[in-house]
């Protein structure tokens, strides 16, 4: 009934990565004087450098394969660089609820489109049902958190926030799909993640000269900035890469719908945010989504023709 060991191990790695990523919102809220763009640029950029250092031996071993896959590698690296900038700006312009739903819930959809159109993989009924549960769960979860309905923003700005949310979902899907393609082409998960995030660091770290005010202004800011780079980014993407060795990118991005669940629960316990019935219902649907991904449905055998 349950998935075989390698597949379940991949699922567990992605679940653990989602837990680590779920801490980023609460940690960022503890440094309100730091721009979210700076937080995203430093955590992903410096985390990328750590991934490069950690994977230096495997990068040398996989160098020829990486050069051969240079177009795919650059696409993945550029997507990694765009994602945090689009995601954080989307939440700022369209509101936390809308930005989160559009960005996180659209990523599995974009991933399965890439797998279907480019990788020619079929979309299973199991994935479709899980996606419906998961997307509905994320929507209810964010509505459950959004108690303050006084959020006011110009309509045009909100629309651009929604567009950026879709871009965030697309870029997240793209670098997840690209990493899976690199791994399937014989490149280690360490090299795949490190090379893409290393490319993103080239774009992201220089942006700190513009956005990085107060990033290291206090001891608290410095410690939390390093935490974001080392734990959710470095360790999180090590685990995510290991997960992609055994499961499809569309399955992995679907499982990461767990991230807003962790973020919400931490916001309740640490930040003191409220959580209404919609939120608990959303948590239930996301749990169903994850349970659907942990079981192996029996194949329906076609009846043999009668003699």
CSV table of C-alpha atoms in Angstrom, one decimal:
chain,number,residue,atom,x,y,z
A,1,UNK,CA,0.0,0.0,0.0
A,2,UNK,CA,2.8,2.4,0.9
A,3,UNK,CA,5.6,3.5,-1.5
A,4,UNK,CA,8.7,1.5,-1.8
A,5,UNK,CA,11.7,2.5,0.3
A,6,UNK,CA,13.6,4.7,-2.3
A,7,UNK,CA,10.5,6.6,-3.2
A,8,UNK,CA,9.3,7.1,0.3
A,9,UNK,CA,12.8,8.2,1.2
A,10,UNK,CA,12.6,10.9,-1.5
A,11,UNK,CA,9.2,12.0,-0.1
A,12,UNK,CA,10.6,12.2,3.4
A,13,UNK,CA,13.6,14.3,2.2
A,14,UNK,CA,11.2,16.8,0.5
A,15,UNK,CA,9.0,16.9,3.6
A,16,UNK,CA,12.0,17.7,5.8
A,17,UNK,CA,13.1,20.4,3.3
A,18,UNK,CA,9.6,21.9,3.5
A,19,UNK,CA,9.8,22.0,7.3
A,20,UNK,CA,13.0,24.0,7.1
A,21,UNK,CA,11.6,26.4,4.4
A,22,UNK,CA,8.5,26.9,6.5
A,23,UNK,CA,10.6,28.7,9.2
A,24,UNK,CA,11.7,31.5,6.8
A,25,UNK,CA,8.6,33.6,7.2
A,26,UNK,CA,8.7,33.6,11.0
A,27,UNK,CA,12.5,34.4,11.0
A,28,UNK,CA,12.0,37.2,8.5
A,29,UNK,CA,9.3,38.7,10.7
A,30,UNK,CA,11.8,39.1,13.5
A,31,UNK,CA,13.9,41.5,11.4
A,32,UNK,CA,11.3,44.1,10.3
A,33,UNK,CA,14.0,46.7,9.5
A,34,UNK,CA,15.5,44.4,6.8
A,35,UNK,CA,14.1,44.5,3.3
A,36,UNK,CA,12.5,41.2,2.2
A,37,UNK,CA,14.4,41.6,-1.1
A,38,UNK,CA,17.7,41.7,0.9
A,39,UNK,CA,16.6,38.6,2.9
A,40,UNK,CA,15.8,36.7,-0.2
A,41,UNK,CA,19.0,37.7,-2.1
A,42,UNK,CA,21.3,37.0,0.8
A,43,UNK,CA,19.8,33.7,1.9
A,44,UNK,CA,19.6,32.3,-1.6
A,45,UNK,CA,22.9,33.8,-2.8
A,46,UNK,CA,25.0,32.9,0.3
A,47,UNK,CA,23.2,29.6,0.5
A,48,UNK,CA,24.3,29.0,-3.1
A,49,UNK,CA,27.9,29.6,-2.2
A,50,UNK,CA,27.7,27.1,0.6
A,51,UNK,CA,26.2,24.5,-1.8
A,52,UNK,CA,29.1,25.2,-4.2
A,53,UNK,CA,31.7,24.6,-1.4
A,54,UNK,CA,30.0,21.5,-0.2
A,55,UNK,CA,29.7,20.0,-3.7
A,56,UNK,CA,33.2,21.0,-4.9
A,57,UNK,CA,34.3,17.4,-5.4
A,58,UNK,CA,31.2,16.2,-7.2
A,59,UNK,CA,31.3,19.4,-9.3
A,60,UNK,CA,34.7,18.5,-10.6
A,61,UNK,CA,33.5,14.9,-11.3
A,62,UNK,CA,30.4,16.2,-13.1
A,63,UNK,CA,32.0,19.1,-14.9
A,64,UNK,CA,31.8,17.7,-18.4
A,65,UNK,CA,28.2,16.7,-18.0
A,66,UNK,CA,27.3,20.2,-16.6
A,67,UNK,CA,29.0,21.9,-19.6
A,68,UNK,CA,27.0,19.7,-21.9
A,69,UNK,CA,23.8,20.7,-20.1
A,70,UNK,CA,24.8,24.3,-19.9
A,71,UNK,CA,21.6,25.7,-21.4
A,72,UNK,CA,19.4,23.8,-18.9
A,73,UNK,CA,21.8,24.7,-16.1
A,74,UNK,CA,21.6,28.4,-16.9
A,75,UNK,CA,17.8,28.3,-17.2
A,76,UNK,CA,17.7,26.7,-13.7
A,77,UNK,CA,20.1,29.2,-12.2
A,78,UNK,CA,18.3,32.2,-13.7
A,79,UNK,CA,15.0,30.8,-12.3
A,80,UNK,CA,16.5,30.4,-8.8
A,81,UNK,CA,17.7,34.1,-9.0
A,82,UNK,CA,14.3,35.4,-10.1
A,83,UNK,CA,12.2,33.3,-7.6
A,84,UNK,CA,12.9,35.1,-4.3
A,85,UNK,CA,12.6,38.6,-5.8
A,86,UNK,CA,9.3,37.8,-7.5
A,87,UNK,CA,7.9,35.9,-4.4
A,88,UNK,CA,8.6,38.6,-1.8
A,89,UNK,CA,7.5,41.4,-4.1
A,90,UNK,CA,4.3,39.6,-4.9
A,91,UNK,CA,3.4,39.4,-1.2
A,92,UNK,CA,4.2,43.0,-0.7
A,93,UNK,CA,2.1,44.2,-3.7
A,94,UNK,CA,-0.8,41.8,-3.6
A,95,UNK,CA,-0.9,40.9,0.1
A,96,UNK,CA,0.4,37.9,2.0
A,97,UNK,CA,-2.7,35.7,1.3
A,98,UNK,CA,-2.9,36.3,-2.4
A,99,UNK,CA,0.8,36.3,-2.9
A,100,UNK,CA,1.3,33.0,-1.1
A,101,UNK,CA,-1.6,31.2,-2.8
A,102,UNK,CA,-0.6,32.3,-6.3
A,103,UNK,CA,3.1,31.6,-5.8
A,104,UNK,CA,3.1,28.3,-3.9
A,105,UNK,CA,-0.1,26.7,-5.3
A,106,UNK,CA,0.7,27.5,-8.9
A,107,UNK,CA,4.2,25.8,-8.8
A,108,UNK,CA,3.0,22.2,-8.9
A,109,UNK,CA,0.7,23.1,-11.8
A,110,UNK,CA,3.5,24.7,-13.8
A,111,UNK,CA,5.8,21.8,-13.0
A,112,UNK,CA,3.4,19.2,-14.3
A,113,UNK,CA,2.9,21.3,-17.5
A,114,UNK,CA,6.7,21.3,-18.0
A,115,UNK,CA,6.9,17.5,-17.5
A,116,UNK,CA,4.0,16.9,-19.8
A,117,UNK,CA,5.0,19.2,-22.7
A,118,UNK,CA,8.8,18.8,-22.6
A,119,UNK,CA,9.5,15.5,-20.7
A,120,UNK,CA,6.5,13.8,-22.2
A,121,UNK,CA,5.4,12.4,-18.8
A,122,UNK,CA,1.8,11.5,-18.2
A,123,UNK,CA,-0.3,13.2,-15.4
A,124,UNK,CA,-1.7,10.6,-13.0
A,125,UNK,CA,-5.2,10.8,-11.5
A,126,UNK,CA,-3.5,10.5,-8.1
A,127,UNK,CA,-1.5,13.7,-8.7
A,128,UNK,CA,-4.6,15.5,-9.9
A,129,UNK,CA,-6.6,14.7,-6.8
A,130,UNK,CA,-3.6,15.6,-4.6
A,131,UNK,CA,-3.2,18.9,-6.4
A,132,UNK,CA,-6.9,19.8,-5.9
A,133,UNK,CA,-6.6,19.0,-2.1
A,134,UNK,CA,-3.3,20.8,-1.8
A,135,UNK,CA,-4.3,24.0,-3.7
A,136,UNK,CA,-7.6,24.2,-1.8
A,137,UNK,CA,-5.7,23.7,1.5
A,138,UNK,CA,-3.2,26.5,0.8
A,139,UNK,CA,-6.1,28.8,-0.1
A,140,UNK,CA,-8.0,28.1,3.1
A,141,UNK,CA,-4.8,28.2,5.1
A,142,UNK,CA,-3.9,31.7,4.0
A,143,UNK,CA,-7.5,32.9,4.4
A,144,UNK,CA,-7.4,31.5,7.9
A,145,UNK,CA,-4.3,33.6,8.7
A,146,UNK,CA,-5.5,36.8,7.0
A,147,UNK,CA,-7.5,38.3,9.9
A,148,UNK,CA,-6.8,41.9,9.0
A,149,UNK,CA,-9.1,42.8,6.1
A,150,UNK,CA,-8.0,46.5,6.1
A,151,UNK,CA,-5.3,45.8,3.5
A,152,UNK,CA,-5.6,48.5,0.9
A,153,UNK,CA,-3.6,48.6,-2.3
A,154,UNK,CA,-4.1,50.2,-5.7
A,155,UNK,CA,-5.8,47.8,-8.1
A,156,UNK,CA,-3.0,48.1,-10.7
A,157,UNK,CA,-0.4,47.3,-8.1
A,158,UNK,CA,-2.4,44.2,-6.9
A,159,UNK,CA,-2.6,42.9,-10.5
A,160,UNK,CA,1.2,43.3,-10.9
A,161,UNK,CA,1.5,41.4,-7.6
A,162,UNK,CA,-0.5,38.6,-8.9
A,163,UNK,CA,1.6,38.5,-12.1
A,164,UNK,CA,4.7,38.4,-10.0
A,165,UNK,CA,3.2,35.5,-7.9
A,166,UNK,CA,2.7,33.6,-11.1
A,167,UNK,CA,6.3,34.3,-12.2
A,168,UNK,CA,7.4,33.1,-8.7
A,169,UNK,CA,5.4,29.8,-9.2
A,170,UNK,CA,6.8,29.4,-12.7
A,171,UNK,CA,10.4,30.0,-11.7
A,172,UNK,CA,10.1,27.6,-8.7
A,173,UNK,CA,8.6,25.0,-11.0
A,174,UNK,CA,11.3,25.6,-13.7
A,175,UNK,CA,14.3,25.2,-11.4
A,176,UNK,CA,12.8,22.1,-9.8
A,177,UNK,CA,12.1,20.6,-13.2
A,178,UNK,CA,15.6,21.6,-14.4
A,179,UNK,CA,17.3,20.0,-11.3
A,180,UNK,CA,15.4,16.8,-11.9
A,181,UNK,CA,16.4,16.8,-15.6
A,182,UNK,CA,20.1,17.2,-14.6
A,183,UNK,CA,19.8,14.4,-12.1
A,184,UNK,CA,18.1,12.1,-14.6
A,185,UNK,CA,21.0,12.9,-17.0
A,186,UNK,CA,23.6,11.4,-14.6
A,187,UNK,CA,24.6,14.5,-12.7
A,188,UNK,CA,24.6,14.1,-8.9
A,189,UNK,CA,21.9,15.9,-6.9
A,190,UNK,CA,24.7,17.9,-5.1
A,191,UNK,CA,26.2,19.1,-8.3
A,192,UNK,CA,22.8,19.9,-9.8
A,193,UNK,CA,21.6,22.1,-6.9
A,194,UNK,CA,25.0,23.7,-6.3
A,195,UNK,CA,25.6,24.7,-9.9
A,196,UNK,CA,22.2,26.3,-10.3
A,197,UNK,CA,22.3,28.1,-6.9
A,198,UNK,CA,25.9,29.2,-7.7
A,199,UNK,CA,24.7,30.8,-10.9
A,200,UNK,CA,21.9,32.6,-9.0
A,201,UNK,CA,24.5,33.9,-6.5
A,202,UNK,CA,26.2,35.8,-9.3
A,203,UNK,CA,22.9,37.8,-9.8
A,204,UNK,CA,21.6,38.0,-6.3
A,205,UNK,CA,24.6,38.9,-4.1
A,206,UNK,CA,25.5,42.2,-6.0
A,207,UNK,CA,21.9,43.4,-5.5
A,208,UNK,CA,22.6,43.6,-1.7
A,209,UNK,CA,24.5,46.9,-2.5
A,210,UNK,CA,21.1,48.4,-3.2
A,211,UNK,CA,18.8,46.4,-0.9
A,212,UNK,CA,21.0,45.3,2.0
A,213,UNK,CA,20.6,48.2,4.4
A,214,UNK,CA,20.4,46.9,8.1
A,215,UNK,CA,21.0,43.3,7.0
A,216,UNK,CA,24.0,43.1,9.5
A,217,UNK,CA,23.2,46.2,11.5
A,218,UNK,CA,22.6,44.2,14.8
A,219,UNK,CA,23.7,40.9,16.2
A,220,UNK,CA,20.1,39.6,15.9
A,221,UNK,CA,19.9,40.6,12.2
A,222,UNK,CA,23.3,39.0,11.5
A,223,UNK,CA,22.4,35.7,13.3
A,224,UNK,CA,19.0,35.4,11.6
A,225,UNK,CA,20.5,36.2,8.1
A,226,UNK,CA,23.1,33.5,8.5
A,227,UNK,CA,20.3,31.1,9.8
A,228,UNK,CA,18.3,31.8,6.6
A,229,UNK,CA,21.3,31.0,4.4
A,230,UNK,CA,22.6,28.0,6.2
A,231,UNK,CA,19.4,26.1,7.4
A,232,UNK,CA,16.5,26.7,5.0
A,233,UNK,CA,18.6,27.3,1.9
A,234,UNK,CA,21.7,25.2,2.3
A,235,UNK,CA,20.4,22.3,4.2
A,236,UNK,CA,16.9,22.6,2.7
A,237,UNK,CA,18.0,22.4,-0.9
A,238,UNK,CA,20.5,19.6,-0.1
A,239,UNK,CA,17.5,17.6,1.1
A,240,UNK,CA,15.3,18.7,-1.8
A,241,UNK,CA,18.0,17.6,-4.3
A,242,UNK,CA,18.2,14.2,-2.6
A,243,UNK,CA,14.5,13.9,-2.8
A,244,UNK,CA,14.5,14.7,-6.6
A,245,UNK,CA,16.8,11.6,-7.1
A,246,UNK,CA,13.8,9.4,-6.4
A,247,UNK,CA,10.6,11.3,-7.2
A,248,UNK,CA,9.3,13.5,-10.0
A,249,UNK,CA,9.6,17.2,-9.8
A,250,UNK,CA,5.8,17.6,-10.0
A,251,UNK,CA,5.4,15.3,-7.0
A,252,UNK,CA,8.2,17.2,-5.1
A,253,UNK,CA,6.6,20.6,-5.6
A,254,UNK,CA,3.2,19.2,-4.6
A,255,UNK,CA,4.7,17.9,-1.3
A,256,UNK,CA,6.2,21.4,-0.6
A,257,UNK,CA,2.7,22.7,-0.1
A,258,UNK,CA,3.5,21.6,3.4
A,259,UNK,CA,5.7,24.7,3.7
A,260,UNK,CA,2.9,27.2,4.4
A,261,UNK,CA,1.5,24.8,7.0
A,262,UNK,CA,4.7,24.9,9.0
A,263,UNK,CA,4.9,28.7,8.5
A,264,UNK,CA,1.4,29.2,9.8
A,265,UNK,CA,1.9,27.0,12.9
A,266,UNK,CA,5.1,28.8,13.7
A,267,UNK,CA,3.4,32.2,13.2
A,268,UNK,CA,0.7,31.2,15.7
A,269,UNK,CA,3.2,29.9,18.4
A,270,UNK,CA,6.0,32.4,18.0
A,271,UNK,CA,4.6,35.5,16.4
A,272,UNK,CA,1.1,35.3,18.0
A,273,UNK,CA,-1.0,35.3,14.8
A,274,UNK,CA,-4.5,34.0,15.0
A,275,UNK,CA,-5.9,31.0,13.2
A,276,UNK,CA,-9.6,30.5,12.4
A,277,UNK,CA,-11.7,27.6,11.2
A,278,UNK,CA,-10.7,28.1,7.5
A,279,UNK,CA,-7.1,27.6,8.5
A,280,UNK,CA,-7.7,24.3,10.3
A,281,UNK,CA,-9.7,23.1,7.3
A,282,UNK,CA,-6.9,24.1,5.0
A,283,UNK,CA,-4.5,22.1,7.2
A,284,UNK,CA,-6.8,19.1,6.9
A,285,UNK,CA,-6.8,19.3,3.1
A,286,UNK,CA,-3.0,19.7,2.8
A,287,UNK,CA,-2.7,16.6,5.1
A,288,UNK,CA,-4.9,14.7,2.7
A,289,UNK,CA,-2.7,15.9,-0.2
A,290,UNK,CA,0.4,14.6,1.5
A,291,UNK,CA,-1.3,11.3,2.5
A,292,UNK,CA,-2.3,10.8,-1.1
A,293,UNK,CA,1.3,11.1,-2.2
A,294,UNK,CA,2.6,8.6,0.4
A,295,UNK,CA,0.4,5.7,-0.7
A,296,UNK,CA,0.7,3.6,-3.9
A,297,UNK,CA,-2.7,3.1,-5.5
A,298,UNK,CA,-3.3,-0.4,-7.0
A,299,UNK,CA,-3.2,-0.5,-10.7
A,300,UNK,CA,-6.5,-1.3,-12.3
A,301,UNK,CA,-6.0,-4.4,-14.5
A,302,UNK,CA,-7.9,-4.6,-17.7
A,303,UNK,CA,-10.3,-7.6,-17.9
A,304,UNK,CA,-9.0,-10.4,-20.1
A,305,UNK,CA,-11.1,-11.0,-23.2
A,306,UNK,CA,-13.5,-13.9,-22.9
A,307,UNK,CA,-12.7,-17.0,-25.0
